[in-house]
Short mmCIF file of C-alpha atoms in Angstrom, two decimals:
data_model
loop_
_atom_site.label_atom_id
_atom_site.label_comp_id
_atom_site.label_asym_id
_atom_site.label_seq_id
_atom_site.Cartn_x
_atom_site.Cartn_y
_atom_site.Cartn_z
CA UNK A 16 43.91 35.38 48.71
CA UNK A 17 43.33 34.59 52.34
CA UNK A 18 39.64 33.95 51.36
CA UNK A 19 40.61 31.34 48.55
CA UNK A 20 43.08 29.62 50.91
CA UNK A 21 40.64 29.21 53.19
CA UNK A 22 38.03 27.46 50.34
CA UNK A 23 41.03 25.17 49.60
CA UNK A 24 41.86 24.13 53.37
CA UNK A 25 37.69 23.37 53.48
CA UNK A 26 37.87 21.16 50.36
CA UNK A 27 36.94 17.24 50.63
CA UNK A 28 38.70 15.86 47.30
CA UNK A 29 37.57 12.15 46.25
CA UNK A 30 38.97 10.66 43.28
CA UNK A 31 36.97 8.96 41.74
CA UNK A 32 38.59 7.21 38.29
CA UNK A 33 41.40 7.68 35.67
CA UNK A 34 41.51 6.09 32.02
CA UNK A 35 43.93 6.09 29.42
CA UNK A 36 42.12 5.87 26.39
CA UNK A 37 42.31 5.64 22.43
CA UNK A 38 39.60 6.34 20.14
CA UNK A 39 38.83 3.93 18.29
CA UNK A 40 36.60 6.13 15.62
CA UNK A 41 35.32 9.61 15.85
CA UNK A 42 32.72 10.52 17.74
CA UNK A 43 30.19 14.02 18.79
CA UNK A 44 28.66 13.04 21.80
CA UNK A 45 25.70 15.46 22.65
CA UNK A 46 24.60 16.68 25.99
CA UNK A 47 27.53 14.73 27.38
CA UNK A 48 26.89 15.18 31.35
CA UNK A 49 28.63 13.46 34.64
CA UNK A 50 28.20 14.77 38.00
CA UNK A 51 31.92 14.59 38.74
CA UNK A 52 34.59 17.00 37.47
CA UNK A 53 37.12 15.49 35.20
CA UNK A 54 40.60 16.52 33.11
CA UNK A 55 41.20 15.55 30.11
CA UNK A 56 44.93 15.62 28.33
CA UNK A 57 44.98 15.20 24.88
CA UNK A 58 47.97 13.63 23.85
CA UNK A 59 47.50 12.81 20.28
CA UNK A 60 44.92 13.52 17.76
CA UNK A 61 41.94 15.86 17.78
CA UNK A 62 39.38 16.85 20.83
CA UNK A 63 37.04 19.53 20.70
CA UNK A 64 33.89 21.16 22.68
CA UNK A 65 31.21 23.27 22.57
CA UNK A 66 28.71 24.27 19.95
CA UNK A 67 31.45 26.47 18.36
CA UNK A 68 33.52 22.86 18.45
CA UNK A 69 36.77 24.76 20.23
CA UNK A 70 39.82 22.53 20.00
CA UNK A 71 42.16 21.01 22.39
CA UNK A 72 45.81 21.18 21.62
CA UNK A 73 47.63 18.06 22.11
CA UNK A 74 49.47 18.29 25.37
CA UNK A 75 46.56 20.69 26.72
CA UNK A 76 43.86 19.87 28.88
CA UNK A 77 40.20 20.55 29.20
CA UNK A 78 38.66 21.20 32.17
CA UNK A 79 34.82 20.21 32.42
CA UNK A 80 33.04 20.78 35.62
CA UNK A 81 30.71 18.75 37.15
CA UNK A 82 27.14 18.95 36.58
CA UNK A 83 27.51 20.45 33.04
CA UNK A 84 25.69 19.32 29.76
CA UNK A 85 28.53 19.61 26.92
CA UNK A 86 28.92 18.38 23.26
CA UNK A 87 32.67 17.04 22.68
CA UNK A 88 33.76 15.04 19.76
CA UNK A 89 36.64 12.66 20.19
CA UNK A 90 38.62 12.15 17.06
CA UNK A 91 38.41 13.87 13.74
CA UNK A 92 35.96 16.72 13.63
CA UNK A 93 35.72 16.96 10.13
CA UNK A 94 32.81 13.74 9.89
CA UNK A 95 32.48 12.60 12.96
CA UNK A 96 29.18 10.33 14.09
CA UNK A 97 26.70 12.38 16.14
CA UNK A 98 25.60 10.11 19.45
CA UNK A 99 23.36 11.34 22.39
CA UNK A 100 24.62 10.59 25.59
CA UNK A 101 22.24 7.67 26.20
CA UNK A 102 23.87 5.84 23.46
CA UNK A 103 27.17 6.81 23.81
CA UNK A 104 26.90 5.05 27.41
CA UNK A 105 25.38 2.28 26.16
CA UNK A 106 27.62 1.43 23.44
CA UNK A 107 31.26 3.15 24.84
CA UNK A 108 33.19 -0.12 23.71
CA UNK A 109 32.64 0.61 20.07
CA UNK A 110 33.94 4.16 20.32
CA UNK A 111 37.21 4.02 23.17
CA UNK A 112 39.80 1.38 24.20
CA UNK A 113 40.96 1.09 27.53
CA UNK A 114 44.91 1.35 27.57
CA UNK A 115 46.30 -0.33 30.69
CA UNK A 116 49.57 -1.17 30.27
CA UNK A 117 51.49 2.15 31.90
CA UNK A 118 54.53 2.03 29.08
CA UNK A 119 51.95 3.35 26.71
CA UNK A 120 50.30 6.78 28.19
CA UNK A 121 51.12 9.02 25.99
CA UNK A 122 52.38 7.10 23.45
CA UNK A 123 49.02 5.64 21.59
CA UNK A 124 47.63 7.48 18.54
CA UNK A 125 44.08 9.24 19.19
CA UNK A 126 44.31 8.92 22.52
CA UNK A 127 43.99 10.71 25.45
CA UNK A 128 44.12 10.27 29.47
CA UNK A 129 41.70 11.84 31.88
CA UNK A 130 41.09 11.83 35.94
CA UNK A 131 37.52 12.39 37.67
CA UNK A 132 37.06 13.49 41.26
CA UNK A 133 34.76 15.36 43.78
CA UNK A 134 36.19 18.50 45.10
CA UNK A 135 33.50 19.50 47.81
CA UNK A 136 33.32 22.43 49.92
CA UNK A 137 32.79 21.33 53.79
CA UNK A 138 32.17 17.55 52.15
CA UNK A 139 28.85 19.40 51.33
CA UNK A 140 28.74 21.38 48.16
CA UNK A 141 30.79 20.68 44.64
CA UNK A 142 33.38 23.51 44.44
CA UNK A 143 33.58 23.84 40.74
CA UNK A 144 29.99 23.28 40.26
CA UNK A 145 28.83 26.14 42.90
CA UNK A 146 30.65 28.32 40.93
CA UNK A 147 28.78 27.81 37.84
CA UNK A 148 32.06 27.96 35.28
CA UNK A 149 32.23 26.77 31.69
CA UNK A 150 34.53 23.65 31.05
CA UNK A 151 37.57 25.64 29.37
CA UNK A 152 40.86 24.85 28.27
CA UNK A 153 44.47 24.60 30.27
CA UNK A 154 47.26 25.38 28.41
CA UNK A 155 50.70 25.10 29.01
CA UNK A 156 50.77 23.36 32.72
CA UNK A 157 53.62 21.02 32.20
CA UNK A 158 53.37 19.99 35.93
CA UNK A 159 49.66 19.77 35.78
CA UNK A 160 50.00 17.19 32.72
CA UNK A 161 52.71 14.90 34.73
CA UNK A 162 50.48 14.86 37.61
CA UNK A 163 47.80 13.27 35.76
CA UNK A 164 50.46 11.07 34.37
CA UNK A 165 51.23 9.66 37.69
CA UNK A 166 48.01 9.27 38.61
CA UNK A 167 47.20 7.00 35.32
CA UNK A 168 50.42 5.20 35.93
CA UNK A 169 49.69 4.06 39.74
CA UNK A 170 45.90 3.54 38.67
CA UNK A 171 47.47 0.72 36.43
CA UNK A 172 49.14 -0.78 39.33
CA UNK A 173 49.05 -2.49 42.12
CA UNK A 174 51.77 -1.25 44.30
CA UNK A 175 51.70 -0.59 47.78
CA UNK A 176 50.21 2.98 49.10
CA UNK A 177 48.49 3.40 45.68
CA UNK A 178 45.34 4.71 46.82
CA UNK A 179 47.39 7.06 49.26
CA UNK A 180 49.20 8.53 46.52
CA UNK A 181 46.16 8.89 44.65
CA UNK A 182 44.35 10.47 46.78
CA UNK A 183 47.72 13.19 47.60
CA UNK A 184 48.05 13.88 43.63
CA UNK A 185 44.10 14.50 42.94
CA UNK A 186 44.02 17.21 45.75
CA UNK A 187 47.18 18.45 44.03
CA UNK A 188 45.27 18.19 40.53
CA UNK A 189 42.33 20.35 42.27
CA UNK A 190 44.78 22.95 43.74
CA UNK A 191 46.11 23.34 40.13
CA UNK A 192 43.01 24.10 38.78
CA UNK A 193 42.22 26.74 40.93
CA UNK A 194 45.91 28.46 41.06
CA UNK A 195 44.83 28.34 37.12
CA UNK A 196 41.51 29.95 37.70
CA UNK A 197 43.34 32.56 40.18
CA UNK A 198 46.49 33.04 38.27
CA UNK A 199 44.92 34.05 35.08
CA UNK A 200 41.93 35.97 36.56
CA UNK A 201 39.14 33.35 34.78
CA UNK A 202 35.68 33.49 36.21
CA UNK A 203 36.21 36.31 38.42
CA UNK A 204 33.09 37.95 39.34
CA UNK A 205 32.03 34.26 40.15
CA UNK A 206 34.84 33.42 42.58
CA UNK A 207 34.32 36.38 44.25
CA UNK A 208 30.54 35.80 44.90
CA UNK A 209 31.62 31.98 46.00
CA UNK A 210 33.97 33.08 48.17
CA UNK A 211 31.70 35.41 50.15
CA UNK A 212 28.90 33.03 50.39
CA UNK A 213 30.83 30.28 52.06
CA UNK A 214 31.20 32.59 54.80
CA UNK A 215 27.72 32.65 56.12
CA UNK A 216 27.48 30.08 58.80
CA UNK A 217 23.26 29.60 58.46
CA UNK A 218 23.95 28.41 54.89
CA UNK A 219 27.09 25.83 55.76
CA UNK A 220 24.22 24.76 58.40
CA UNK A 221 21.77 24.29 55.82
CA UNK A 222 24.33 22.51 53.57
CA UNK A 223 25.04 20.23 56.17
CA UNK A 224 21.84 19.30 57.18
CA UNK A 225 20.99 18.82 53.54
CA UNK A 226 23.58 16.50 52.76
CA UNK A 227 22.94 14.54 56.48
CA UNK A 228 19.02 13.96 55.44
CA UNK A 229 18.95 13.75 51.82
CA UNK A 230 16.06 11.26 52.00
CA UNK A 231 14.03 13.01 54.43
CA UNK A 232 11.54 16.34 54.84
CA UNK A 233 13.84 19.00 52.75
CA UNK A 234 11.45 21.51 52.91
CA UNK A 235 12.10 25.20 52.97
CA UNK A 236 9.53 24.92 56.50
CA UNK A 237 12.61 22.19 57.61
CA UNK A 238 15.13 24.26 56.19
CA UNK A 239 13.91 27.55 57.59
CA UNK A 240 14.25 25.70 60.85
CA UNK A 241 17.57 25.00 60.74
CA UNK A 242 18.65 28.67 59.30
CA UNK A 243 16.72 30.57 62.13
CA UNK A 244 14.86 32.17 59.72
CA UNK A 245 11.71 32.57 58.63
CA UNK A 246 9.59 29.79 55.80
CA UNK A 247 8.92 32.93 53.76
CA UNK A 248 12.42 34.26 53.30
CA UNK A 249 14.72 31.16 53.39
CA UNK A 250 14.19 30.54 49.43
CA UNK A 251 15.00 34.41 48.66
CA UNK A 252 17.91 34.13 51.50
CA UNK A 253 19.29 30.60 49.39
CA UNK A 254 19.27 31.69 46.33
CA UNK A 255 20.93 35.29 47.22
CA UNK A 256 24.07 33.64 48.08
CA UNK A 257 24.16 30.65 46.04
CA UNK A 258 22.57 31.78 43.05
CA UNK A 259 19.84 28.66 42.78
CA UNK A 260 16.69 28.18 44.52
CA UNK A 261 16.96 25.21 47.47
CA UNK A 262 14.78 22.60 45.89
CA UNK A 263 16.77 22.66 42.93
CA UNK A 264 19.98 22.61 44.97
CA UNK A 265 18.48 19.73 47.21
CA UNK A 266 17.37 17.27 43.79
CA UNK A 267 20.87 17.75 42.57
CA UNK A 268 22.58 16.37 45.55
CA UNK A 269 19.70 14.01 45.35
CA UNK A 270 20.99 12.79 42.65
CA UNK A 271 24.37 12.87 42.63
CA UNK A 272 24.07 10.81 45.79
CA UNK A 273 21.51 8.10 43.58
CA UNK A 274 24.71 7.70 41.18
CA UNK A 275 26.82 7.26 43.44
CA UNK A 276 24.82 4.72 44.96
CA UNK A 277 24.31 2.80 41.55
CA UNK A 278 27.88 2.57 41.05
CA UNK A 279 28.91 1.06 44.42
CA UNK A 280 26.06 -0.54 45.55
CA UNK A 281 23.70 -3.45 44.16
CA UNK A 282 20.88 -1.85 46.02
CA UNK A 283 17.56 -2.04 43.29
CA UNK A 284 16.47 1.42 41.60
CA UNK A 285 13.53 1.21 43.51
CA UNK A 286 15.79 0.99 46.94
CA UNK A 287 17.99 3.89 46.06
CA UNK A 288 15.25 6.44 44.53
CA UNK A 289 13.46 5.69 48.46
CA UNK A 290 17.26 6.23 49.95
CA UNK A 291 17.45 9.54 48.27
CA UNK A 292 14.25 10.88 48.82
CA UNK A 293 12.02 10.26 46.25
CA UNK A 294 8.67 8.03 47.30
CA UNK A 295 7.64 7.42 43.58
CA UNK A 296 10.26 5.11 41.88
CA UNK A 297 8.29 5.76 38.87
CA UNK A 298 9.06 9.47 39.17
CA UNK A 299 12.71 9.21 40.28
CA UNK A 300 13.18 7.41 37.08
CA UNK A 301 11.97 10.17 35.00
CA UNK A 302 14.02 12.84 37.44
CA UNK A 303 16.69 10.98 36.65
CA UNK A 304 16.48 10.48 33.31
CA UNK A 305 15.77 14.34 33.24
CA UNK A 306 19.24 15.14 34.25
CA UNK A 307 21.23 12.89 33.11
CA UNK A 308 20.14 11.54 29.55
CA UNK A 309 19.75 8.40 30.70
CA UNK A 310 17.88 5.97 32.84
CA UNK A 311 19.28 4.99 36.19
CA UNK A 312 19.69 0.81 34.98
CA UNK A 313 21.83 1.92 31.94
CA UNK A 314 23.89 4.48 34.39
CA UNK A 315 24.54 1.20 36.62
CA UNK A 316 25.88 -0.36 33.24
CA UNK A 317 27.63 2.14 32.12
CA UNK A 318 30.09 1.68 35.36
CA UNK A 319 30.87 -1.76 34.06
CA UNK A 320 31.71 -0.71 30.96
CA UNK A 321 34.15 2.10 32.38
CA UNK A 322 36.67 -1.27 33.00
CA UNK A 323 36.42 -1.70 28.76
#
């Protein structure tokens, strides 16, 4: 447990948004991927995931990790329109409504509430992401469910120390999800091989360095420098504890760092794909596209529409 509690204490947690939302008609969206984690609590009508399309009770939550491609279907299963992700994004007004009066969470029909945030590891590597996990359901977290409550309600408003309380209830949302994880012995052999790895002080180096240079020389020569060890091994030695190779690694921060970067900024594709490494705008476009379903100008747009 020590081991765990000292992951937790290491954690950076960011929120990032919350939406109460009704469905306005049902939906499958395929390969549904963000690079944040988010929790979703149904709290009337029908959700459901997966090829094998495994519901969500109402008053249960569903857990999807960042970083994960994932069909869910919003609404009634039984005929549902089939969207890819690319044109759910483009078209999200015709499918949810934005509740944001606070009276109402909870209280619309086919609707549910949900809360994104980052949850990094030594501000350096996503937590739930490292560990490679399924999304999966929580059941039964009555405490859990209020939290996100409270966090949709002060999203609505504009009271004093809003963010602050945010920001105190997300790393509380985070802890949650791991006691879950822990208390009912999910993804074992995965936390156990997480937990180990984070140990290793040449790979929170590497991390580090990563994240400080993303749009630099990421080499595994550079990176084999900043290990102490040698060009040859440093691949093998990354992907031993971590379970991916570094390149791949080093693209998906990449990345994660060129979306964040389109939603806060009004810095042109071309600016950001040279920010975060990538010479060829042309080919950061398809990279992007790659991983995410969609191209980098319609993941700028889809931030607007988040406010619908």
């Amino acid at each position: 447990m020590e081991d765990y509690n000292k992951i937790i204490e290491s954690l950076g947690v960011k929120f990032i948004k919350s939406r109460n939302i009704r469905v306005l008609q049902p939906i499958t969206i395929k390969n549904f991927y963000d690079v944040e984690n988010s929790l979703t609590i149904l709290y009337d009508g029908e959700v459901s995931f997966g090829e094998e399309k495994q519901k969500v009770d109402e008053g249960d939550m569903l857990f999807i990790p960042g970083g994960k491609h994932i069909t869910v279907t919003y609404g009634d299963g039984s005929n549902p329109k089939t969207v890819s992700n690319e044109e759910f994004m483009t078209h999200r007004e015709l499918y949810f409504e934005a509740n944001r009066d606070p009276e109402r969470i909870g209280n619309l029909p086919n609707s549910f509430g949900y809360v994104s945030f980052e949850a990094k590891v030594f501000d350096s590597v996503n937590f739930f992401t490292s560990l490679d996990i399924p999304p999966f359901i929580i059941k039964g977290e009555e405490h859990l469910a209020n939290t996100i409550n409270q966090i949709l309600a002060e999203d609505m408003n504009d009271s004093a120390g809003k963010g602050r309380i945010i920001k105190i209830k997300t790393e509380e949302i985070v802890i949650e999800v791991i006691r879950y994880i822990l208390k009912h012995r999910l993804f074992v052999e995965q936390l156990v091989t997480n937990s180990t790895y984070f140990k290793d002080p040449r790979l929170i180096d590497i991390f580090a360095y990563i994240k400080e240079n993303l749009g630099g020389d990421l080499s595994n020569k550079v990176l084999a420098n900043v290990a102490n060890v040698s060009e040859d091994y440093v691949g093998q030695y990354f992907k031993m504890l971590t379970g991916i190779n570094p390149q791949d690694y080093i693209e998906y921060q990449r990345m994660e760092a060129a979306v964040g970067l389109l939603r806060t900024s009004k810095k042109s594709i071309r600016a950001i794909g040279a920010e975060v490494g990538y010479k060829d705008t042309a080919y950061f476009c398809r990279r992007f596209k790659m991983m995410f379903g969609i191209p980098a100008g319609k993941m700028r747009r889809r931030e607007s529409l988040m406010n619908v």
